[in-house]
mmCIF file of C-alpha atoms and ligand atoms in Angstrom:
data_model
loop_
_atom_site.group_PDB
_atom_site.id
_atom_site.type_symbol
_atom_site.label_atom_id
_atom_site.label_comp_id
_atom_site.label_asym_id
_atom_site.label_seq_id
_atom_site.Cartn_x
_atom_site.Cartn_y
_atom_site.Cartn_z
ATOM 1 C CA MET A 15 -60.252 108.037 128.541
ATOM 2 C CA PRO A 16 -57.014 109.763 127.408
ATOM 3 C CA PRO A 17 -54.399 107.465 125.831
ATOM 4 C CA ASN A 18 -51.715 106.100 128.175
ATOM 5 C CA PHE A 19 -48.247 106.026 126.669
ATOM 6 C CA LEU A 20 -46.555 104.833 129.861
ATOM 7 C CA SER A 21 -45.771 101.110 129.721
ATOM 8 C CA GLN A 22 -45.065 99.008 132.838
ATOM 9 C CA LEU A 23 -41.415 98.024 132.865
ATOM 10 C CA THR A 24 -39.768 94.720 133.752
ATOM 11 C CA GLY A 25 -36.536 93.142 132.544
ATOM 12 C CA SER A 26 -33.389 91.249 133.301
ATOM 13 C CA PHE A 27 -29.961 92.143 134.684
ATOM 14 C CA ALA A 28 -27.168 89.727 133.718
ATOM 15 C CA MET A 29 -23.705 89.508 132.187
ATOM 16 C CA PRO A 30 -23.514 88.214 129.512
ATOM 17 C CA ALA A 31 -27.076 89.051 128.500
ATOM 18 C CA SER A 32 -27.144 88.617 124.739
ATOM 19 C CA GLU A 33 -27.632 84.829 124.739
ATOM 20 C CA ASN A 34 -30.557 84.869 127.189
ATOM 21 C CA PRO A 35 -33.786 84.012 125.285
ATOM 22 C CA THR A 36 -36.122 84.973 128.172
ATOM 23 C CA VAL A 37 -37.078 88.322 126.609
ATOM 24 C CA ALA A 38 -38.695 86.530 123.644
ATOM 25 C CA MET A 39 -41.083 84.510 125.816
ATOM 26 C CA MET A 40 -41.900 87.315 128.262
ATOM 27 C CA GLU A 41 -42.779 89.800 125.527
ATOM 28 C CA ALA A 42 -44.780 87.101 123.697
ATOM 29 C CA ALA A 43 -46.857 86.653 126.882
ATOM 30 C CA TYR A 44 -47.386 90.416 127.242
ATOM 31 C CA ARG A 45 -48.550 90.658 123.598
ATOM 32 C CA HIS A 46 -50.784 87.583 123.864
ATOM 33 C CA HIS A 47 -52.550 88.916 126.958
ATOM 34 C CA GLY A 48 -52.822 92.497 125.618
ATOM 35 C CA LEU A 49 -50.650 93.891 128.424
ATOM 36 C CA ASP A 50 -48.878 97.196 127.835
ATOM 37 C CA TRP A 51 -45.768 95.852 129.574
ATOM 38 C CA ARG A 52 -42.162 95.610 128.396
ATOM 39 C CA TYR A 53 -39.277 93.257 129.314
ATOM 40 C CA ILE A 54 -35.900 94.904 128.773
ATOM 41 C CA ASN A 55 -32.863 92.612 128.565
ATOM 42 C CA CYS A 56 -29.963 94.561 130.158
ATOM 43 C CA GLU A 57 -26.273 93.733 130.337
ATOM 44 C CA VAL A 58 -25.198 94.830 133.824
ATOM 45 C CA SER A 59 -21.689 94.332 135.200
ATOM 46 C CA PRO A 60 -21.149 93.388 138.862
ATOM 47 C CA GLU A 61 -19.832 96.878 139.694
ATOM 48 C CA ASN A 62 -22.961 98.490 138.213
ATOM 49 C CA LEU A 63 -25.528 96.195 139.840
ATOM 50 C CA GLY A 64 -26.339 98.631 142.694
ATOM 51 C CA ASP A 65 -26.900 101.499 140.257
ATOM 52 C CA ALA A 66 -29.051 99.255 138.042
ATOM 53 C CA VAL A 67 -31.296 98.282 140.986
ATOM 54 C CA ARG A 68 -31.536 101.929 142.104
ATOM 55 C CA GLY A 69 -32.447 102.811 138.502
ATOM 56 C CA ALA A 70 -35.197 100.182 138.428
ATOM 57 C CA ARG A 71 -36.520 101.574 141.719
ATOM 58 C CA ALA A 72 -36.379 105.169 140.471
ATOM 59 C CA MET A 73 -38.177 104.275 137.251
ATOM 60 C CA GLY A 74 -40.873 102.310 139.055
ATOM 61 C CA TRP A 75 -40.112 98.955 137.413
ATOM 62 C CA ALA A 76 -42.620 96.292 138.492
ATOM 63 C CA GLY A 77 -39.740 93.823 138.844
ATOM 64 C CA PHE A 78 -36.794 92.193 137.151
ATOM 65 C CA ASN A 79 -34.969 88.906 136.788
ATOM 66 C CA CYS A 80 -31.368 88.427 137.855
ATOM 67 C CA SER A 81 -29.134 85.905 136.214
ATOM 68 C CA ILE A 82 -25.422 85.075 136.295
ATOM 69 C CA PRO A 83 -23.488 86.649 138.088
ATOM 70 C CA HIS A 84 -26.014 88.616 140.183
ATOM 71 C CA LYS A 85 -28.216 86.012 141.913
ATOM 72 C CA VAL A 86 -26.466 86.324 145.283
ATOM 73 C CA ALA A 87 -25.037 89.858 145.096
ATOM 74 C CA VAL A 88 -28.444 91.435 144.372
ATOM 75 C CA ILE A 89 -29.640 90.528 147.902
ATOM 76 C CA ASP A 90 -27.633 93.444 149.355
ATOM 77 C CA HIS A 91 -29.740 95.865 147.313
ATOM 78 C CA LEU A 92 -33.186 94.493 148.242
ATOM 79 C CA ASP A 93 -35.644 95.087 151.112
ATOM 80 C CA GLY A 94 -36.525 91.451 151.864
ATOM 81 C CA LEU A 95 -36.653 87.857 150.631
ATOM 82 C CA GLY A 96 -39.387 85.276 150.007
ATOM 83 C CA GLN A 97 -39.248 81.910 151.838
ATOM 84 C CA SER A 98 -37.232 79.792 149.424
ATOM 85 C CA ALA A 99 -34.937 82.668 148.376
ATOM 86 C CA ALA A 100 -34.114 83.180 152.069
ATOM 87 C CA ILE A 101 -33.182 79.496 152.445
ATOM 88 C CA MET A 102 -31.135 79.432 149.242
ATOM 89 C CA GLN A 103 -29.693 82.937 149.677
ATOM 90 C CA ALA A 104 -30.139 83.372 145.916
ATOM 91 C CA VAL A 105 -32.622 85.479 143.956
ATOM 92 C CA ASN A 106 -33.605 85.247 140.314
ATOM 93 C CA THR A 107 -36.783 87.359 140.401
ATOM 94 C CA VAL A 108 -37.256 90.699 142.134
ATOM 95 C CA VAL A 109 -40.828 91.854 142.755
ATOM 96 C CA ARG A 110 -41.928 95.387 143.694
ATOM 97 C CA ARG A 111 -44.463 95.160 146.526
ATOM 98 C CA GLY A 112 -45.555 98.691 147.493
ATOM 99 C CA ASP A 113 -42.299 100.619 147.801
ATOM 100 C CA LYS A 114 -40.267 97.500 148.658
ATOM 101 C CA LEU A 115 -38.197 95.305 146.349
ATOM 102 C CA ILE A 116 -38.524 91.659 147.450
ATOM 103 C CA GLY A 117 -36.289 88.853 146.150
ATOM 104 C CA GLU A 118 -37.862 85.559 145.109
ATOM 105 C CA ASN A 119 -36.446 82.474 143.433
ATOM 106 C CA THR A 120 -38.520 80.927 140.661
ATOM 107 C CA ASP A 121 -35.855 78.569 139.189
ATOM 108 C CA GLY A 122 -36.796 75.670 141.448
ATOM 109 C CA LYS A 123 -40.492 76.608 141.552
ATOM 110 C CA GLY A 124 -40.582 76.362 137.743
ATOM 111 C CA PHE A 125 -39.014 72.919 137.890
ATOM 112 C CA VAL A 126 -41.444 71.644 140.537
ATOM 113 C CA GLN A 127 -44.395 72.953 138.499
ATOM 114 C CA ALA A 128 -43.125 71.065 135.417
ATOM 115 C CA LEU A 129 -42.537 67.946 137.547
ATOM 116 C CA ARG A 130 -46.071 68.009 138.976
ATOM 117 C CA GLU A 131 -47.415 67.464 135.462
ATOM 118 C CA VAL A 132 -45.885 63.959 135.478
ATOM 119 C CA ILE A 133 -45.539 62.958 139.166
ATOM 120 C CA ASP A 134 -46.643 64.125 142.635
ATOM 121 C CA PRO A 135 -43.339 64.969 144.408
ATOM 122 C CA SER A 136 -44.739 64.235 147.872
ATOM 123 C CA GLY A 137 -42.732 61.526 149.690
ATOM 124 C CA ARG A 138 -40.603 60.720 146.603
ATOM 125 C CA ALA A 139 -36.897 59.905 146.422
ATOM 126 C CA VAL A 140 -34.969 62.189 144.068
ATOM 127 C CA VAL A 141 -31.415 62.180 142.708
ATOM 128 C CA VAL A 142 -30.018 65.651 141.921
ATOM 129 C CA PHE A 143 -26.845 65.826 139.824
ATOM 130 C CA GLY A 144 -24.834 68.961 140.681
ATOM 131 C CA ALA A 145 -24.627 71.214 143.720
ATOM 132 C CA GLY A 146 -24.406 74.719 142.211
ATOM 133 C CA GLY A 147 -27.068 77.437 142.013
ATOM 134 C CA ALA A 148 -29.542 75.422 139.923
ATOM 135 C CA ALA A 149 -29.220 72.350 142.179
ATOM 136 C CA ARG A 150 -29.707 74.531 145.245
ATOM 137 C CA ALA A 151 -32.889 76.042 143.764
ATOM 138 C CA VAL A 152 -34.285 72.696 142.602
ATOM 139 C CA GLY A 153 -33.352 70.873 145.830
ATOM 140 C CA THR A 154 -34.891 73.538 148.079
ATOM 141 C CA GLU A 155 -38.189 73.700 146.181
ATOM 142 C CA LEU A 156 -38.410 69.896 145.957
ATOM 143 C CA ALA A 157 -37.906 69.701 149.716
ATOM 144 C CA LEU A 158 -40.529 72.389 150.354
ATOM 145 C CA ALA A 159 -42.887 70.479 147.997
ATOM 146 C CA GLY A 160 -42.664 67.425 150.296
ATOM 147 C CA VAL A 161 -40.000 65.234 148.641
ATOM 148 C CA GLY A 162 -38.789 62.709 151.234
ATOM 149 C CA LYS A 163 -35.190 61.967 150.248
ATOM 150 C CA ILE A 164 -32.724 63.917 148.109
ATOM 151 C CA THR A 165 -29.422 62.376 146.997
ATOM 152 C CA VAL A 166 -27.002 65.044 145.818
ATOM 153 C CA VAL A 167 -24.448 63.596 143.387
ATOM 154 C CA ASN A 168 -21.553 66.008 142.864
ATOM 155 C CA ARG A 169 -17.834 65.869 142.035
ATOM 156 C CA ASN A 170 -16.747 68.556 144.476
ATOM 157 C CA PRO A 171 -17.426 67.115 147.967
ATOM 158 C CA ASP A 172 -17.450 70.476 149.759
ATOM 159 C CA ARG A 173 -20.129 71.870 147.491
ATOM 160 C CA GLY A 174 -22.162 68.648 147.715
ATOM 161 C CA ARG A 175 -22.013 68.598 151.512
ATOM 162 C CA THR A 176 -22.861 72.295 151.793
ATOM 163 C CA LEU A 177 -26.045 71.750 149.776
ATOM 164 C CA CYS A 178 -27.022 68.723 151.881
ATOM 165 C CA ASP A 179 -26.441 70.674 155.115
ATOM 166 C CA LEU A 180 -28.596 73.505 153.794
ATOM 167 C CA LEU A 181 -31.434 71.090 152.949
ATOM 168 C CA ASN A 182 -31.185 69.085 156.183
ATOM 169 C CA ASP A 183 -31.047 72.223 158.360
ATOM 170 C CA ASN A 184 -33.828 74.205 156.674
ATOM 171 C CA THR A 185 -36.351 71.773 155.192
ATOM 172 C CA PRO A 186 -38.177 68.600 156.284
ATOM 173 C CA ALA A 187 -36.400 66.479 153.595
ATOM 174 C CA THR A 188 -33.438 64.169 154.252
ATOM 175 C CA ALA A 189 -30.448 64.888 152.025
ATOM 176 C CA GLU A 190 -27.281 62.861 151.505
ATOM 177 C CA HIS A 191 -24.235 63.497 149.385
ATOM 178 C CA VAL A 192 -22.564 61.016 147.054
ATOM 179 C CA VAL A 193 -19.133 61.935 145.683
ATOM 180 C CA TRP A 194 -19.296 61.553 141.900
ATOM 181 C CA ASN A 195 -16.013 60.042 140.771
ATOM 182 C CA ASP A 196 -17.188 57.281 138.431
ATOM 183 C CA ALA A 197 -20.274 56.203 136.502
ATOM 184 C CA TYR A 198 -23.188 56.682 138.928
ATOM 185 C CA ALA A 199 -25.939 54.052 138.971
ATOM 186 C CA ILE A 200 -29.305 55.652 139.776
ATOM 187 C CA PRO A 201 -30.755 53.478 142.584
ATOM 188 C CA ALA A 202 -33.910 51.482 141.854
ATOM 189 C CA SER A 203 -35.549 53.279 144.816
ATOM 190 C CA ALA A 204 -35.277 56.683 143.057
ATOM 191 C CA ASP A 205 -38.450 58.105 141.488
ATOM 192 C CA VAL A 206 -36.875 61.144 139.808
ATOM 193 C CA ALA A 207 -33.385 62.070 138.546
ATOM 194 C CA ILE A 208 -32.505 65.618 137.478
ATOM 195 C CA ASN A 209 -29.453 67.080 135.816
ATOM 196 C CA ALA A 210 -28.723 70.381 137.550
ATOM 197 C CA THR A 211 -25.107 70.528 136.304
ATOM 198 C CA SER A 212 -24.015 72.540 133.274
ATOM 199 C CA VAL A 213 -23.196 69.340 131.320
ATOM 200 C CA GLY A 214 -24.872 69.493 127.895
ATOM 201 C CA LEU A 215 -25.275 73.280 127.798
ATOM 202 C CA TYR A 216 -24.459 74.856 124.431
ATOM 203 C CA PRO A 217 -21.705 74.737 123.111
ATOM 204 C CA ASP A 218 -21.031 71.490 125.117
ATOM 205 C CA VAL A 219 -23.854 69.782 123.191
ATOM 206 C CA ASP A 220 -22.054 66.402 123.068
ATOM 207 C CA GLY A 221 -21.575 66.422 126.866
ATOM 208 C CA ARG A 222 -22.948 63.392 128.678
ATOM 209 C CA LEU A 223 -23.485 62.813 132.410
ATOM 210 C CA ASP A 224 -21.268 60.079 133.819
ATOM 211 C CA ILE A 225 -24.068 57.662 134.707
ATOM 212 C CA ALA A 226 -24.640 53.925 134.238
ATOM 213 C CA LEU A 227 -27.011 53.950 131.274
ATOM 214 C CA ASP A 228 -28.705 50.722 132.339
ATOM 215 C CA SER A 229 -29.884 52.455 135.537
ATOM 216 C CA LEU A 230 -32.196 54.591 133.346
ATOM 217 C CA ARG A 231 -35.168 52.270 133.782
ATOM 218 C CA PRO A 232 -38.684 52.552 132.294
ATOM 219 C CA GLY A 233 -40.961 54.764 134.387
ATOM 220 C CA LEU A 234 -38.124 56.710 136.081
ATOM 221 C CA VAL A 235 -38.730 60.458 135.661
ATOM 222 C CA VAL A 236 -35.624 62.039 134.125
ATOM 223 C CA ALA A 237 -35.406 65.815 133.963
ATOM 224 C CA ASP A 238 -32.751 68.104 132.506
ATOM 225 C CA GLY A 239 -32.213 71.703 133.610
ATOM 226 C CA ILE A 240 -30.410 72.468 130.345
ATOM 227 C CA HIS A 241 -32.683 74.413 127.984
ATOM 228 C CA SER A 242 -30.228 75.090 125.176
ATOM 229 C CA PRO A 243 -30.427 72.692 123.443
ATOM 230 C CA PRO A 244 -33.554 71.126 124.992
ATOM 231 C CA LYS A 245 -32.802 67.714 123.451
ATOM 232 C CA THR A 246 -29.682 66.844 125.468
ATOM 233 C CA ASN A 247 -27.939 63.478 125.408
ATOM 234 C CA LEU A 248 -29.523 62.761 128.805
ATOM 235 C CA ILE A 249 -33.027 63.344 127.417
ATOM 236 C CA ARG A 250 -32.210 61.200 124.339
ATOM 237 C CA ASP A 251 -30.736 58.363 126.433
ATOM 238 C CA ALA A 252 -33.670 58.454 128.865
ATOM 239 C CA GLU A 253 -36.261 58.478 126.063
ATOM 240 C CA GLY A 254 -34.514 55.507 124.440
ATOM 241 C CA ARG A 255 -34.841 53.534 127.688
ATOM 242 C CA GLY A 256 -38.511 54.242 128.372
ATOM 243 C CA CYS A 257 -38.092 56.924 131.064
ATOM 244 C CA VAL A 258 -40.572 59.775 131.453
ATOM 245 C CA THR A 259 -38.642 62.884 130.366
ATOM 246 C CA LEU A 260 -38.841 66.602 131.141
ATOM 247 C CA ASP A 261 -36.611 68.997 129.217
ATOM 248 C CA GLY A 262 -35.150 72.274 130.508
ATOM 249 C CA LEU A 263 -37.546 74.389 128.456
ATOM 250 C CA GLY A 264 -40.374 73.385 130.807
ATOM 251 C CA MET A 265 -38.360 74.745 133.739
ATOM 252 C CA LEU A 266 -37.423 77.920 131.869
ATOM 253 C CA VAL A 267 -40.977 78.613 130.706
ATOM 254 C CA ASN A 268 -42.530 77.825 134.103
ATOM 255 C CA GLN A 269 -40.147 80.053 136.008
ATOM 256 C CA GLY A 270 -41.162 82.815 133.585
ATOM 257 C CA VAL A 271 -44.859 82.062 134.160
ATOM 258 C CA ILE A 272 -44.309 82.319 137.924
ATOM 259 C CA ALA A 273 -42.342 85.585 137.586
ATOM 260 C CA LEU A 274 -45.153 87.042 135.467
ATOM 261 C CA ARG A 275 -47.710 85.969 138.099
ATOM 262 C CA PHE A 276 -45.621 87.774 140.748
ATOM 263 C CA TRP A 277 -45.392 90.942 138.619
ATOM 264 C CA THR A 278 -48.768 91.161 136.857
ATOM 265 C CA GLY A 279 -51.041 88.971 139.000
ATOM 266 C CA ILE A 280 -52.054 87.138 135.807
ATOM 267 C CA ASP A 281 -51.665 83.423 135.006
ATOM 268 C CA VAL A 282 -50.207 83.701 131.522
ATOM 269 C CA ASP A 283 -50.432 81.081 128.774
ATOM 270 C CA ALA A 284 -47.333 78.840 129.043
ATOM 271 C CA THR A 285 -47.894 77.416 125.534
ATOM 272 C CA VAL A 286 -47.464 80.850 123.951
ATOM 273 C CA MET A 287 -44.235 81.329 125.880
ATOM 274 C CA ARG A 288 -42.857 77.893 125.013
ATOM 275 C CA ARG A 289 -43.616 78.443 121.320
ATOM 276 C CA ALA A 290 -41.842 81.819 121.384
ATOM 277 C CA VAL A 291 -38.701 80.427 123.007
ATOM 278 C CA GLU A 292 -38.654 77.357 120.720
ATOM 279 C CA GLU A 293 -38.868 79.695 117.755
ATOM 280 C CA VAL A 294 -35.839 81.740 118.835
ATOM 281 C CA LEU A 295 -33.883 78.604 119.759
ATOM 282 C CA GLN A 296 -35.090 77.052 116.465
ATOM 283 C CA GLN A 297 -36.222 73.842 118.114
ATOM 284 C CA PRO A 298 -39.261 72.001 116.693
HETATM 285 P P1 NDP B 312 -22.969 76.451 138.812
HETATM 286 O O1 NDP B 312 -21.720 76.901 138.129
HETATM 287 O O2 NDP B 312 -23.395 77.090 140.081
HETATM 288 O O3 NDP B 312 -22.836 74.854 139.114
HETATM 289 C C1 NDP B 312 -22.432 73.970 138.127
HETATM 290 C C2 NDP B 312 -22.570 72.535 138.655
HETATM 291 O O4 NDP B 312 -22.296 71.664 137.550
HETATM 292 C C3 NDP B 312 -21.598 72.187 139.761
HETATM 293 O O5 NDP B 312 -22.244 71.346 140.685
HETATM 294 C C4 NDP B 312 -20.503 71.409 139.012
HETATM 295 O O6 NDP B 312 -19.899 70.406 139.795
HETATM 296 C C5 NDP B 312 -21.318 70.708 137.954
HETATM 297 N N1 NDP B 312 -20.533 70.316 136.800
HETATM 298 C C6 NDP B 312 -19.989 71.129 135.848
HETATM 299 N N2 NDP B 312 -19.351 70.398 134.907
HETATM 300 C C7 NDP B 312 -19.488 69.088 135.275
HETATM 301 C C8 NDP B 312 -19.044 67.858 134.722
HETATM 302 N N3 NDP B 312 -18.331 67.802 133.587
HETATM 303 N N4 NDP B 312 -19.370 66.702 135.363
HETATM 304 C C9 NDP B 312 -20.092 66.733 136.502
HETATM 305 N N5 NDP B 312 -20.544 67.878 137.089
HETATM 306 C C10 NDP B 312 -20.233 69.032 136.474
HETATM 307 O O7 NDP B 312 -24.108 76.559 137.705
HETATM 308 P P2 NDP B 312 -25.691 76.665 137.947
HETATM 309 O O8 NDP B 312 -26.067 75.678 138.988
HETATM 310 O O9 NDP B 312 -26.106 78.066 138.131
HETATM 311 O O10 NDP B 312 -26.275 76.232 136.535
HETATM 312 C C11 NDP B 312 -26.195 74.884 136.091
HETATM 313 C C12 NDP B 312 -27.024 74.741 134.838
HETATM 314 O O11 NDP B 312 -28.418 74.868 135.120
HETATM 315 C C13 NDP B 312 -26.678 75.791 133.799
HETATM 316 O O12 NDP B 312 -26.297 75.122 132.641
HETATM 317 C C14 NDP B 312 -27.966 76.554 133.581
HETATM 318 O O13 NDP B 312 -28.159 76.773 132.199
HETATM 319 C C15 NDP B 312 -29.017 75.590 134.089
HETATM 320 N N6 NDP B 312 -30.174 76.362 134.627
HETATM 321 C C16 NDP B 312 -31.351 76.184 133.980
HETATM 322 C C17 NDP B 312 -32.464 76.875 134.372
HETATM 323 C C18 NDP B 312 -33.738 76.695 133.604
HETATM 324 O O14 NDP B 312 -34.665 77.484 133.826
HETATM 325 N N7 NDP B 312 -33.864 75.698 132.736
HETATM 326 C C19 NDP B 312 -32.433 77.800 135.531
HETATM 327 C C20 NDP B 312 -31.136 77.891 136.160
HETATM 328 C C21 NDP B 312 -30.050 77.190 135.688
HETATM 329 P P3 NDP B 312 -18.634 70.721 140.775
HETATM 330 O O15 NDP B 312 -19.201 71.400 141.966
HETATM 331 O O16 NDP B 312 -18.112 69.362 141.075
HETATM 332 O O17 NDP B 312 -17.681 71.572 139.986
#
């Protein structure tokens, strides 16, 4: 067989792009599984997004991730959406299927996969802090995974209500909004609490959610969407009070695993990816 010098291409379009560690874990997975695939981290401005997508099409890319600020705007350049991306109207993974580019959202799927390792979401009551893109992704996938009740705790009431309306109108779950204007006590009926705000994200490493610490009770599952640093104050506080914790690296790695399944059809080794991203973030 003649040698093949043509790699399969995938990558990411975002702005800024230089702080995004995803390339390290994706390429580690390609190497580990002996795949002649590449993941190219590209800085793409909003005005160049259309050209970038047309370029990916022209070059036969197998797919690409979209991050801030393109998750909504990219939809105009695609041929269709998967189920949860259509509900959320946000895309973080584009998959080439035949000659079509289809938008999917793996942010929430990655979280639910990490959650399933510690608790079955079916019928559970969940508190989601935040109502932005990450909360929308996590809330939608939790609802589609069978969660019974979702309490959205957010400062901005309009954003909180909009997310609850979206969940109540499009999924079987019941969602209610709580305006977050003082220390929030996680109810004893909650099984899971997740930080989907940007509190704690580098460089705001001392940031702390405004919650009543004594409502972090043993056995409660506490998850943080923040992956940099993975050991946030929320994770520390929850560990100290006997909660079951899930850091944001699990979500990041799992959404990458799901994207790679969409693109390559292979179930890649999540441990290899986690190690690669921990190495670049220099976390033990
Ligand atoms: P958005 O800007 O869309 O939303 C930010 C949310 O955080 C809003 O609900 C905002 O509340 C809330 N918020 C910000 N500051 C505070 C504060 N001091 N106190 C209380 N609430 C606050 O961001 P995204 O939803 O896109 O992203 C949120 C985080 O999720 C990011 O840090 C990102 O890194 C992380 N993320 C992680 C992923 C992973 O794979 N681990 C995947 C995707 C995102 P308000 O509406 O009241 O302003």
